[in-house]
Short mmCIF file of C-alpha atoms in Angstrom, two decimals:
data_model
loop_
_atom_site.label_atom_id
_atom_site.label_comp_id
_atom_site.label_asym_id
_atom_site.label_seq_id
_atom_site.Cartn_x
_atom_site.Cartn_y
_atom_site.Cartn_z
CA MET Z 27 0.00 0.00 0.00
CA VAL Z 28 1.36 3.40 -1.02
CA VAL Z 29 -0.48 6.64 -0.20
CA SER Z 30 0.28 10.30 -0.26
CA ALA Z 31 1.80 11.61 2.93
CA PRO Z 32 0.21 14.70 4.50
CA LEU Z 33 3.51 16.63 4.31
CA GLY Z 34 4.37 15.56 0.77
CA GLY Z 35 6.07 12.44 -0.57
CA THR Z 36 4.69 8.95 -0.02
CA ALA Z 37 4.29 6.54 2.85
CA THR Z 38 4.22 2.75 2.69
CA LYS Z 39 2.41 0.28 4.90
CA ASN Z 40 5.65 -0.34 6.77
CA ASN Z 41 5.93 3.20 8.06
CA LEU Z 42 2.30 4.33 7.99
CA SER Z 43 0.80 5.03 11.40
CA LEU Z 44 -2.54 5.82 12.96
CA ASN Z 45 -1.97 9.49 12.18
CA TYR Z 46 -2.66 8.80 8.49
CA LEU Z 47 -6.15 7.40 9.15
CA LEU Z 48 -9.41 9.28 9.43
CA PRO Z 49 -10.11 11.80 10.85
CA ALA Z 50 -6.76 12.92 9.44
CA SER Z 51 -6.91 15.23 6.46
CA ASP Z 52 -6.82 13.18 3.23
CA GLY Z 53 -7.05 10.05 5.37
CA GLU Z 54 -9.81 8.34 3.41
CA LEU Z 55 -7.62 6.24 1.11
CA ALA Z 56 -5.31 5.04 3.89
CA THR Z 57 -8.32 4.23 6.08
CA LEU Z 58 -10.06 2.19 3.38
CA SER Z 59 -6.86 0.32 2.59
CA PHE Z 60 -6.15 -0.45 6.26
CA LEU Z 61 -9.69 -1.63 6.99
CA GLN Z 62 -9.66 -3.77 3.85
CA ASP Z 63 -6.49 -5.43 5.15
CA VAL Z 64 -8.22 -6.03 8.48
CA MET Z 65 -11.25 -7.44 6.68
CA ASP Z 66 -9.03 -9.82 4.71
CA ILE Z 67 -7.59 -11.14 7.98
CA LEU Z 68 -11.06 -11.60 9.44
CA LEU Z 69 -12.46 -13.34 6.38
CA GLN Z 70 -9.53 -15.75 6.20
CA TYR Z 71 -10.14 -16.61 9.85
CA LEU Z 72 -13.87 -17.09 9.25
CA VAL Z 73 -13.25 -19.64 6.51
CA THR Z 74 -10.90 -21.71 8.69
CA ASN Z 75 -13.31 -21.39 11.62
CA PHE Z 76 -15.67 -23.90 10.00
CA ASP Z 77 -13.03 -26.17 8.46
CA ARG Z 78 -13.00 -29.53 10.24
CA SER Z 79 -9.42 -30.17 9.09
CA THR Z 80 -8.17 -27.20 11.13
CA LYS Z 81 -7.48 -27.14 14.84
CA VAL Z 82 -10.07 -25.88 17.31
CA ILE Z 83 -7.23 -24.45 19.37
CA ASP Z 84 -3.51 -23.81 18.99
CA PHE Z 85 -2.75 -24.28 22.65
CA HIS Z 86 0.25 -22.71 24.37
CA TYR Z 87 0.83 -22.36 28.08
CA PRO Z 88 0.55 -18.78 29.44
CA ASN Z 89 4.28 -18.39 30.06
CA GLU Z 90 5.03 -19.59 26.51
CA LEU Z 91 2.71 -17.04 24.94
CA LEU Z 92 4.04 -14.27 27.16
CA GLN Z 93 7.60 -15.05 26.11
CA GLU Z 94 6.91 -15.65 22.42
CA TYR Z 95 5.66 -12.13 21.69
CA ASN Z 96 6.17 -8.66 23.07
CA TRP Z 97 2.76 -7.76 24.51
CA ASP Z 98 3.90 -4.66 26.40
CA LEU Z 99 2.37 -1.24 25.81
CA ALA Z 100 4.90 1.31 24.60
CA ASP Z 101 5.13 5.10 24.62
CA GLN Z 102 5.69 5.29 20.87
CA PRO Z 103 3.10 4.18 18.29
CA GLN Z 104 3.47 1.10 16.13
CA THR Z 105 3.10 1.17 12.36
CA LEU Z 106 -0.11 -0.03 10.77
CA GLU Z 107 1.73 -3.08 9.45
CA GLU Z 108 2.61 -3.96 13.04
CA ILE Z 109 -1.01 -3.39 14.04
CA LEU Z 110 -2.12 -5.84 11.35
CA SER Z 111 0.43 -8.33 12.66
CA ASN Z 112 -1.10 -7.94 16.13
CA CYS Z 113 -4.50 -8.81 14.64
CA ARG Z 114 -3.14 -11.95 12.98
CA ILE Z 115 -1.46 -13.10 16.19
CA ALA Z 116 -4.61 -12.53 18.27
CA LEU Z 117 -6.65 -14.71 15.91
CA LYS Z 118 -3.91 -17.34 15.56
CA TYR Z 119 -4.27 -18.20 19.24
CA ALA Z 120 -8.00 -17.49 19.55
CA ILE Z 121 -10.26 -20.48 20.23
CA LYS Z 122 -12.36 -21.24 17.14
CA THR Z 123 -15.69 -21.09 18.94
CA GLY Z 124 -17.54 -21.54 15.63
CA HIS Z 125 -15.67 -24.75 14.80
CA PRO Z 126 -18.05 -27.73 14.42
CA ARG Z 127 -16.08 -29.61 17.10
CA TYR Z 128 -16.07 -26.90 19.76
CA PHE Z 129 -18.43 -27.97 22.55
CA ASN Z 130 -16.73 -26.41 25.56
CA GLN Z 131 -19.24 -23.77 26.63
CA LEU Z 132 -22.95 -23.03 26.48
CA SER Z 133 -22.20 -20.26 23.94
CA THR Z 134 -20.82 -21.75 20.73
CA GLY Z 135 -21.07 -21.18 17.00
CA LEU Z 136 -20.70 -18.07 14.86
CA ASP Z 137 -23.68 -16.70 12.95
CA MET Z 138 -22.80 -14.62 9.89
CA VAL Z 139 -25.76 -12.23 10.16
CA GLY Z 140 -25.10 -11.79 13.87
CA LEU Z 141 -21.46 -11.08 13.09
CA ALA Z 142 -22.44 -8.48 10.49
CA ALA Z 143 -24.73 -6.87 13.05
CA ASP Z 144 -21.90 -6.74 15.56
CA TRP Z 145 -19.66 -5.01 13.03
CA LEU Z 146 -22.43 -2.48 12.34
CA THR Z 147 -22.96 -1.89 16.05
CA SER Z 148 -19.27 -1.14 16.56
CA THR Z 149 -19.31 1.17 13.56
CA ALA Z 150 -22.26 3.11 14.98
CA ASN Z 151 -20.43 3.25 18.36
CA THR Z 152 -23.24 4.70 20.42
CA ASN Z 153 -24.74 4.28 23.86
CA MET Z 154 -28.16 2.91 24.79
CA PHE Z 155 -29.18 5.36 27.49
CA THR Z 156 -31.32 7.81 25.48
CA TYR Z 157 -33.38 7.85 22.31
CA GLU Z 158 -31.63 10.99 21.12
CA ILE Z 159 -28.30 9.19 20.61
CA ALA Z 160 -29.55 5.68 19.69
CA PRO Z 161 -32.98 6.11 18.10
CA VAL Z 162 -33.11 2.93 16.00
CA PHE Z 163 -31.43 0.73 18.59
CA VAL Z 164 -33.69 1.94 21.42
CA LEU Z 165 -36.78 1.20 19.31
CA LEU Z 166 -35.44 -2.24 18.38
CA GLU Z 167 -34.85 -3.04 22.04
CA TYR Z 168 -38.45 -2.04 22.77
CA VAL Z 169 -39.80 -4.22 19.93
CA THR Z 170 -37.58 -7.22 20.69
CA LEU Z 171 -38.19 -7.28 24.44
CA ARG Z 172 -41.94 -7.04 23.85
CA LYS Z 173 -41.75 -10.03 21.47
CA MET Z 174 -39.77 -12.04 24.03
CA ARG Z 175 -42.37 -11.25 26.70
CA GLU Z 176 -45.13 -12.40 24.34
CA ILE Z 177 -43.30 -15.69 23.84
CA ILE Z 178 -42.99 -16.10 27.63
CA GLY Z 179 -46.76 -15.80 27.76
CA TRP Z 180 -47.41 -12.38 29.28
CA PRO Z 181 -50.55 -10.97 27.59
CA GLY Z 182 -49.72 -8.60 24.75
CA GLY Z 183 -46.05 -8.69 25.69
CA ALA Z 184 -46.78 -6.34 28.58
CA GLY Z 185 -44.09 -5.66 31.15
CA ASP Z 186 -40.56 -4.36 31.07
CA GLY Z 187 -37.02 -5.48 30.50
CA ILE Z 188 -33.50 -4.64 29.48
CA PHE Z 189 -30.48 -6.18 27.79
CA SER Z 190 -27.66 -6.58 30.28
CA PRO Z 191 -24.01 -7.74 30.24
CA GLY Z 192 -24.76 -11.44 30.70
CA GLY Z 193 -27.03 -13.76 32.66
CA ALA Z 194 -25.28 -13.14 35.98
CA ILE Z 195 -26.19 -9.45 35.80
CA SER Z 196 -29.72 -10.26 34.62
CA ASN Z 197 -30.17 -12.52 37.64
CA MET Z 198 -28.83 -9.79 39.92
CA TYR Z 199 -31.30 -7.33 38.39
CA ALA Z 200 -34.11 -9.74 39.31
CA MET Z 201 -32.90 -9.94 42.90
CA LEU Z 202 -32.56 -6.16 43.08
CA ILE Z 203 -36.07 -5.56 41.75
CA ALA Z 204 -37.64 -8.27 43.94
CA ARG Z 205 -36.10 -6.67 47.03
CA PHE Z 206 -37.31 -3.21 45.98
CA LYS Z 207 -40.82 -4.54 45.32
CA MET Z 208 -41.08 -5.85 48.88
CA PHE Z 209 -39.15 -3.08 50.64
CA PRO Z 210 -38.93 0.07 48.45
CA GLU Z 211 -37.31 1.97 51.33
CA VAL Z 212 -34.14 -0.07 50.85
CA LYS Z 213 -33.21 2.17 47.92
CA GLU Z 214 -32.61 5.18 50.18
CA LYS Z 215 -32.04 3.66 53.60
CA GLY Z 216 -30.12 0.48 52.79
CA MET Z 217 -30.22 -3.01 54.25
CA ALA Z 218 -30.09 -1.79 57.85
CA ALA Z 219 -33.63 -0.48 57.48
CA ILE Z 220 -35.22 -3.80 56.52
CA PRO Z 221 -35.51 -7.30 58.02
CA ARG Z 222 -33.14 -10.17 57.26
CA LEU Z 223 -34.00 -11.35 53.75
CA VAL Z 224 -33.56 -14.87 52.37
CA ALA Z 225 -33.67 -16.18 48.81
CA PHE Z 226 -34.13 -19.75 47.62
CA THR Z 227 -32.63 -21.56 44.66
CA SER Z 228 -31.73 -25.13 43.77
CA GLU Z 229 -28.44 -26.73 44.73
CA HIS Z 230 -27.72 -27.02 41.00
CA SER Z 231 -28.45 -23.38 40.20
CA HIS Z 232 -25.94 -20.98 38.69
CA PHE Z 233 -23.40 -19.42 41.05
CA SER Z 234 -24.62 -15.96 40.02
CA VAL Z 235 -27.52 -16.19 42.46
CA LYS Z 236 -25.10 -16.24 45.37
CA LYS Z 237 -22.86 -13.71 43.69
CA GLY Z 238 -25.79 -11.32 43.30
CA ALA Z 239 -26.68 -11.74 46.97
CA ALA Z 240 -23.09 -10.88 47.89
CA ALA Z 241 -23.03 -7.81 45.64
CA LEU Z 242 -26.37 -6.49 46.94
CA GLY Z 243 -25.40 -6.83 50.58
CA ILE Z 244 -27.89 -9.63 51.20
CA GLY Z 245 -25.09 -12.12 51.83
CA THR Z 246 -24.40 -15.58 50.49
CA ASP Z 247 -25.57 -17.13 53.78
CA SER Z 248 -29.01 -15.75 52.96
CA VAL Z 249 -29.26 -17.88 49.82
CA ILE Z 250 -30.84 -21.18 50.83
CA LEU Z 251 -30.10 -24.09 48.51
CA ILE Z 252 -32.99 -26.47 47.83
CA ARG Z 253 -32.42 -30.16 47.23
CA CYS Z 254 -32.77 -31.62 43.75
CA ASP Z 255 -33.93 -35.02 42.54
CA ASP Z 256 -31.69 -37.44 40.68
CA ARG Z 257 -32.28 -35.58 37.40
CA GLY Z 258 -31.24 -32.21 38.88
CA LYS Z 259 -34.71 -30.69 39.28
CA MET Z 260 -35.63 -28.67 42.37
CA ILE Z 261 -37.86 -30.62 44.79
CA PRO Z 262 -40.92 -28.41 45.52
CA SER Z 263 -41.68 -30.04 48.87
CA ASP Z 264 -38.18 -29.19 50.09
CA LEU Z 265 -38.63 -25.61 48.88
CA GLU Z 266 -41.82 -25.20 50.87
CA ARG Z 267 -40.27 -26.81 53.94
CA ARG Z 268 -37.31 -24.41 53.84
CA ILE Z 269 -39.57 -21.39 53.34
CA VAL Z 270 -41.58 -22.34 56.42
CA GLU Z 271 -38.38 -22.86 58.43
CA ALA Z 272 -37.02 -19.47 57.39
CA LYS Z 273 -40.23 -17.69 58.38
CA GLN Z 274 -40.22 -19.44 61.75
CA LYS Z 275 -36.73 -18.07 62.34
CA GLY Z 276 -37.95 -14.55 61.64
CA PHE Z 277 -36.40 -14.23 58.19
CA VAL Z 278 -38.30 -12.74 55.25
CA PRO Z 279 -38.37 -14.85 52.08
CA PHE Z 280 -38.31 -12.43 49.14
CA LEU Z 281 -37.22 -14.42 46.07
CA VAL Z 282 -37.27 -17.92 44.64
CA SER Z 283 -34.95 -18.37 41.67
CA ALA Z 284 -36.01 -21.40 39.65
CA THR Z 285 -33.79 -22.67 36.85
CA ALA Z 286 -34.86 -23.53 33.32
CA GLY Z 287 -31.83 -25.41 32.06
CA THR Z 288 -29.19 -25.91 34.75
CA THR Z 289 -25.58 -25.40 33.75
CA VAL Z 290 -24.37 -28.98 34.24
CA TYR Z 291 -27.35 -31.34 33.92
CA GLY Z 292 -29.55 -29.09 31.78
CA ALA Z 293 -32.44 -29.68 34.19
CA PHE Z 294 -35.72 -27.77 34.17
CA ASP Z 295 -37.20 -27.06 37.58
CA PRO Z 296 -40.96 -27.78 37.93
CA LEU Z 297 -42.12 -24.21 37.37
CA ILE Z 298 -45.86 -24.76 37.93
CA ALA Z 299 -45.35 -26.30 41.38
CA ILE Z 300 -42.82 -23.59 42.27
CA ALA Z 301 -45.24 -20.87 41.09
CA ASP Z 302 -47.96 -22.31 43.35
CA ILE Z 303 -45.62 -22.10 46.34
CA CYS Z 304 -44.53 -18.55 45.50
CA LYS Z 305 -48.15 -17.48 45.20
CA LYS Z 306 -49.03 -19.14 48.52
CA TYR Z 307 -46.25 -17.34 50.41
CA LYS Z 308 -46.28 -14.12 48.36
CA ILE Z 309 -42.68 -14.48 47.15
CA TRP Z 310 -41.22 -13.08 43.92
CA MET Z 311 -40.65 -15.88 41.41
CA HIS Z 312 -37.68 -15.53 39.10
CA VAL Z 313 -36.82 -18.01 36.36
CA ASP Z 314 -33.19 -18.22 35.31
CA GLY Z 315 -33.69 -19.33 31.73
CA ALA Z 316 -30.27 -18.12 30.58
CA TRP Z 317 -29.53 -21.55 29.11
CA GLY Z 318 -33.00 -23.03 28.62
CA GLY Z 319 -35.00 -19.95 27.63
CA GLY Z 320 -34.28 -20.52 23.97
CA LEU Z 321 -36.46 -23.65 24.03
CA LEU Z 322 -39.47 -21.31 24.15
CA MET Z 323 -38.83 -20.84 20.41
CA SER Z 324 -39.49 -24.54 19.76
CA ARG Z 325 -43.02 -25.92 19.57
CA LYS Z 326 -41.57 -29.37 20.27
CA HIS Z 327 -39.65 -28.46 23.42
CA LYS Z 328 -41.25 -25.36 24.98
CA TRP Z 329 -43.38 -27.52 27.27
CA LYS Z 330 -40.29 -27.93 29.43
CA LEU Z 331 -40.85 -24.33 30.57
CA ASN Z 332 -44.57 -24.73 31.34
CA GLY Z 333 -45.38 -22.26 34.10
CA VAL Z 334 -42.80 -19.66 33.08
CA GLU Z 335 -45.65 -17.25 32.30
CA ARG Z 336 -46.39 -17.14 36.05
CA ALA Z 337 -42.92 -15.81 36.86
CA ASN Z 338 -42.36 -12.21 37.97
CA SER Z 339 -39.09 -12.07 36.05
CA VAL Z 340 -37.15 -14.18 33.56
CA THR Z 341 -33.51 -14.24 32.47
CA TRP Z 342 -33.04 -15.33 28.84
CA ASN Z 343 -29.67 -15.41 27.07
CA PRO Z 344 -30.00 -15.46 23.26
CA HIS Z 345 -26.20 -15.71 23.10
CA LYS Z 346 -26.48 -19.29 24.32
CA MET Z 347 -29.06 -21.60 22.77
CA MET Z 348 -30.08 -19.18 20.01
CA GLY Z 349 -26.53 -18.65 18.75
CA VAL Z 350 -26.45 -14.85 18.91
CA PRO Z 351 -22.85 -13.55 19.17
CA LEU Z 352 -21.72 -12.65 22.67
CA GLN Z 353 -23.03 -10.87 24.54
CA CYS Z 354 -26.80 -10.86 24.44
CA SER Z 355 -28.75 -11.38 27.67
CA ALA Z 356 -32.21 -10.11 28.53
CA LEU Z 357 -33.97 -9.63 31.85
CA LEU Z 358 -37.74 -9.60 31.36
CA VAL Z 359 -40.04 -8.26 34.11
CA ARG Z 360 -43.80 -8.79 34.24
CA GLU Z 361 -44.65 -5.53 36.05
CA GLU Z 362 -44.12 -2.42 33.97
CA GLY Z 363 -42.43 0.55 35.61
CA LEU Z 364 -40.85 -1.39 38.46
CA MET Z 365 -37.33 -1.34 37.00
CA GLN Z 366 -37.56 2.41 36.52
CA SER Z 367 -38.71 3.05 40.09
CA CYS Z 368 -36.02 0.75 41.47
CA ASN Z 369 -33.05 2.16 39.59
CA GLN Z 370 -33.77 5.72 38.42
CA MET Z 371 -31.58 8.56 39.72
CA HIS Z 372 -32.95 11.42 37.55
CA ALA Z 373 -29.58 12.58 36.21
CA SER Z 374 -30.57 15.94 34.74
CA TYR Z 375 -27.68 16.04 32.28
CA LEU Z 376 -29.06 12.93 30.50
CA PHE Z 377 -32.74 12.60 31.29
CA GLN Z 378 -34.09 16.12 30.90
CA GLN Z 379 -37.83 16.22 31.44
CA ASP Z 380 -38.54 18.90 28.83
CA LYS Z 381 -37.26 17.07 25.74
CA HIS Z 382 -39.35 17.29 22.58
CA TYR Z 383 -40.04 13.51 22.23
CA ASP Z 384 -41.67 10.73 24.26
CA LEU Z 385 -39.42 10.33 27.30
CA SER Z 386 -40.45 6.72 27.84
CA TYR Z 387 -37.87 5.86 25.18
CA ASP Z 388 -35.05 7.22 27.33
CA THR Z 389 -34.44 3.82 28.89
CA GLY Z 390 -31.09 4.45 30.53
CA ASP Z 391 -32.39 5.45 33.95
CA LYS Z 392 -33.85 2.00 34.59
CA ALA Z 393 -30.44 0.38 34.08
CA LEU Z 394 -27.68 0.03 36.65
CA GLN Z 395 -25.17 1.02 34.00
CA CYS Z 396 -24.79 4.43 32.49
CA GLY Z 397 -22.74 3.36 29.49
CA ARG Z 398 -24.58 0.42 27.93
CA HIS Z 399 -23.52 -1.50 24.83
CA VAL Z 400 -25.93 -2.08 21.95
CA ASP Z 401 -26.65 -5.79 22.33
CA VAL Z 402 -30.08 -5.95 20.73
CA PHE Z 403 -29.18 -5.40 17.08
CA LYS Z 404 -27.49 -8.81 16.68
CA LEU Z 405 -30.59 -10.61 17.94
CA TRP Z 406 -33.02 -8.44 15.99
CA LEU Z 407 -31.16 -8.79 12.68
CA MET Z 408 -30.76 -12.55 13.11
CA TRP Z 409 -34.46 -12.84 13.90
CA ARG Z 410 -35.26 -10.95 10.69
CA ALA Z 411 -32.92 -13.25 8.73
CA LYS Z 412 -34.02 -16.56 10.27
CA GLY Z 413 -37.55 -15.92 11.44
CA THR Z 414 -38.84 -17.67 14.52
CA VAL Z 415 -38.94 -20.88 12.46
CA GLY Z 416 -35.20 -20.61 11.85
CA PHE Z 417 -34.42 -20.43 15.56
CA GLU Z 418 -36.83 -23.31 16.12
CA ALA Z 419 -35.07 -25.48 13.52
CA HIS Z 420 -31.67 -24.76 15.09
CA ILE Z 421 -32.86 -25.61 18.59
CA ASP Z 422 -34.62 -28.78 17.49
CA LYS Z 423 -31.46 -29.88 15.64
CA CYS Z 424 -29.27 -29.35 18.71
CA LEU Z 425 -31.65 -31.33 20.91
CA GLU Z 426 -31.70 -34.12 18.31
CA LEU Z 427 -27.89 -34.22 18.27
CA ALA Z 428 -27.85 -34.52 22.07
CA GLU Z 429 -30.22 -37.48 21.89
CA TYR Z 430 -28.04 -38.99 19.17
CA LEU Z 431 -25.00 -38.76 21.47
CA TYR Z 432 -26.98 -40.26 24.34
CA ASN Z 433 -28.09 -43.20 22.20
CA LYS Z 434 -24.53 -43.75 20.94
CA ILE Z 435 -22.93 -44.01 24.38
CA LYS Z 436 -25.65 -45.42 26.65
CA ASN Z 437 -24.61 -49.01 25.91
CA ARG Z 438 -21.09 -48.37 24.60
CA GLU Z 439 -18.22 -50.05 26.42
CA GLY Z 440 -16.18 -47.57 28.42
CA PHE Z 441 -18.93 -44.96 28.79
CA GLU Z 442 -21.12 -44.47 31.86
CA LEU Z 443 -23.95 -41.95 32.03
CA VAL Z 444 -24.06 -39.70 35.08
CA ILE Z 445 -27.86 -39.55 35.02
CA GLU Z 446 -30.16 -42.09 33.44
CA GLY Z 447 -32.71 -41.27 30.79
CA LYS Z 448 -32.85 -39.09 27.70
CA PRO Z 449 -31.27 -35.64 28.03
CA GLN Z 450 -33.59 -32.85 29.13
CA HIS Z 451 -31.64 -30.23 27.20
CA THR Z 452 -28.50 -30.63 25.06
CA ASN Z 453 -26.45 -31.49 28.16
CA VAL Z 454 -25.17 -35.08 28.13
CA CYS Z 455 -23.07 -35.97 31.18
CA PHE Z 456 -20.89 -39.07 31.20
CA TRP Z 457 -17.69 -40.69 32.39
CA TYR Z 458 -15.18 -42.30 30.09
CA VAL Z 459 -13.82 -45.36 31.88
CA PRO Z 460 -10.50 -46.52 30.39
CA PRO Z 461 -9.80 -50.27 30.06
CA SER Z 462 -7.62 -50.30 33.20
CA LEU Z 463 -10.61 -49.33 35.39
CA ARG Z 464 -13.42 -51.33 33.79
CA ASN Z 465 -13.06 -54.43 35.92
CA MET Z 466 -12.14 -52.66 39.16
CA GLU Z 467 -14.39 -52.86 42.18
CA ASP Z 468 -16.43 -49.68 42.65
CA ASN Z 469 -14.55 -48.26 45.63
CA GLU Z 470 -12.65 -45.15 46.70
CA GLU Z 471 -9.51 -46.07 44.79
CA ARG Z 472 -11.48 -46.45 41.56
CA MET Z 473 -13.19 -43.10 42.13
CA ASN Z 474 -9.85 -41.41 42.77
CA ARG Z 475 -8.42 -42.80 39.56
CA LEU Z 476 -11.58 -42.06 37.57
CA SER Z 477 -11.52 -38.45 38.77
CA LYS Z 478 -8.20 -37.95 36.96
CA VAL Z 479 -9.35 -39.33 33.60
CA ALA Z 480 -11.42 -36.42 32.27
CA PRO Z 481 -8.81 -33.73 33.12
CA VAL Z 482 -6.06 -35.67 31.32
CA ILE Z 483 -8.21 -36.31 28.24
CA LYS Z 484 -9.24 -32.65 28.16
CA ALA Z 485 -5.59 -31.54 28.37
CA ARG Z 486 -4.70 -33.87 25.51
CA MET Z 487 -7.62 -32.57 23.45
CA MET Z 488 -6.31 -29.04 23.83
CA GLU Z 489 -2.71 -29.97 23.07
CA TYR Z 490 -3.74 -31.83 19.90
CA GLY Z 491 -6.29 -29.11 19.14
CA THR Z 492 -8.87 -31.59 17.87
CA THR Z 493 -11.94 -30.77 19.95
CA MET Z 494 -13.00 -29.22 23.26
CA VAL Z 495 -15.58 -30.39 25.78
CA SER Z 496 -15.97 -29.40 29.42
CA TYR Z 497 -15.73 -31.49 32.58
CA GLN Z 498 -16.40 -30.99 36.28
CA PRO Z 499 -17.29 -32.79 39.51
CA LEU Z 500 -20.74 -32.30 41.05
CA GLY Z 501 -21.68 -33.19 44.60
CA ASP Z 502 -20.34 -36.65 45.34
CA LYS Z 503 -19.72 -37.39 41.66
CA VAL Z 504 -16.10 -37.21 40.53
CA ASN Z 505 -15.01 -35.42 37.34
CA PHE Z 506 -17.21 -36.25 34.36
CA PHE Z 507 -17.62 -34.82 30.87
CA ARG Z 508 -20.46 -32.38 30.28
CA MET Z 509 -21.26 -32.28 26.60
CA VAL Z 510 -23.45 -29.37 25.45
CA ILE Z 511 -24.57 -28.61 21.91
CA SER Z 512 -25.58 -25.13 20.76
CA ASN Z 513 -23.35 -24.88 17.71
CA PRO Z 514 -25.31 -24.74 14.42
CA ALA Z 515 -22.27 -26.11 12.56
CA ALA Z 516 -22.22 -29.36 14.53
CA ALA Z 517 -23.43 -32.54 12.82
CA HIS Z 518 -23.65 -36.27 13.51
CA GLN Z 519 -20.11 -36.77 12.21
CA ASP Z 520 -18.80 -34.39 14.90
CA ILE Z 521 -20.55 -36.35 17.64
CA ASP Z 522 -19.02 -39.55 16.25
CA PHE Z 523 -15.61 -37.88 16.15
CA LEU Z 524 -15.88 -36.72 19.76
CA ILE Z 525 -16.67 -40.22 21.03
CA GLU Z 526 -13.81 -41.78 19.09
CA GLU Z 527 -11.38 -39.02 20.07
CA ILE Z 528 -12.15 -39.49 23.77
CA GLU Z 529 -11.48 -43.21 23.34
CA ARG Z 530 -8.23 -42.55 21.45
CA LEU Z 531 -6.94 -40.08 24.02
CA GLY Z 532 -7.97 -42.11 27.07
CA GLN Z 533 -7.18 -45.71 26.15
CA ASP Z 534 -3.84 -45.75 28.01
CA LEU Z 535 -5.02 -44.14 31.24
#
């Protein structure tokens, strides 16, 4: 690339710097050339992202990566060629989360329309707090949240909501609003002015419930964990028993957080029974559907969330089961205006009351954040491109692949299921038992040895770069694999590959 230099002469890519790019005078040509180079890097990466012959990961240990490149920030600027080199290096070691054999997290895959929307959002580079600086995006948030509330089952999509930085924050919003609903004085006077509050959630719920309690000053000891059955579902009778116990001790139950799609087992709590209990004791019912909320888009599977329409609030992460690029999490609230009353601070330099348009579209005062990223456009544009039927087809396919995996391993030598029966979601939990352990008596020594199998296989997966799947212990169960499928690129051949790769990598253990 050769362009005219601002002070005469020419400059090449090797000595061109940021100072030659817009908004510099005559910076248009250099800017277009630089961004085209960046786009070429991105498009090359995208193509390899879906290529099964490429590695999912080019793994290096942290100290190796730190020593291999100079990552330090310097006083003097780099050239644009060096900046492009930085981009290539970042993607070289990035995990290919869109790769058909990446199963490590609940958020996988890479949607091209969602990616385009993300690029547009960054180009617009605006904030979501007022209509005056984000008119289209604010309206799209209004339209999209209303549609999501309709799908939940709230009449006419009535209610409120907001896109937040992930399900943990959405769950904390629910706790914050539930507390304010019961004790509005807490906003000004703090926790010292109200009784000891307690919240209830299942022992398999997401850690964010406790984290939210810690952040809000409620305390992790005030989160009471309810027992689950063998399939990971909350036991309603235990919930009611613990509520009665808490009230007898003088505590005030203010929130029950049910889970629709637990992180490990993919379990769906019995929402109708939980709703009956919440109604009986006048407790706010929240449903953490961060992982399972997407099943509401499927006519075949939405029954698993029966009763969600009775919730006071719902967390739903389209960046998980619906494949929207990170991040995209919504908190939906049944009662309109409650978020605003809970969080508004009337900052006069943003939310002037004498503006010339409908102030209800200045949504920033109901958020905890001031600066808020535009997360809605990815979801909205994908919805336009796919339609509800497109999301439904994707979700049904992922659930079918999970059942395919279950059927492949349920009677396969060397594989043991953690829980019996067909998967509730796309979570399939299992142990791989290497030949050396298959005839051992089921005792402590066997469990100790079995606990080391999944971590070693996972490490080998990463070093070979062939695939990625998560593992963890849970309760009295030693480390097991937790397979989850949300990647639209995944197919039966990738499930077959995973099974055979686990066998290959674990045969000698």
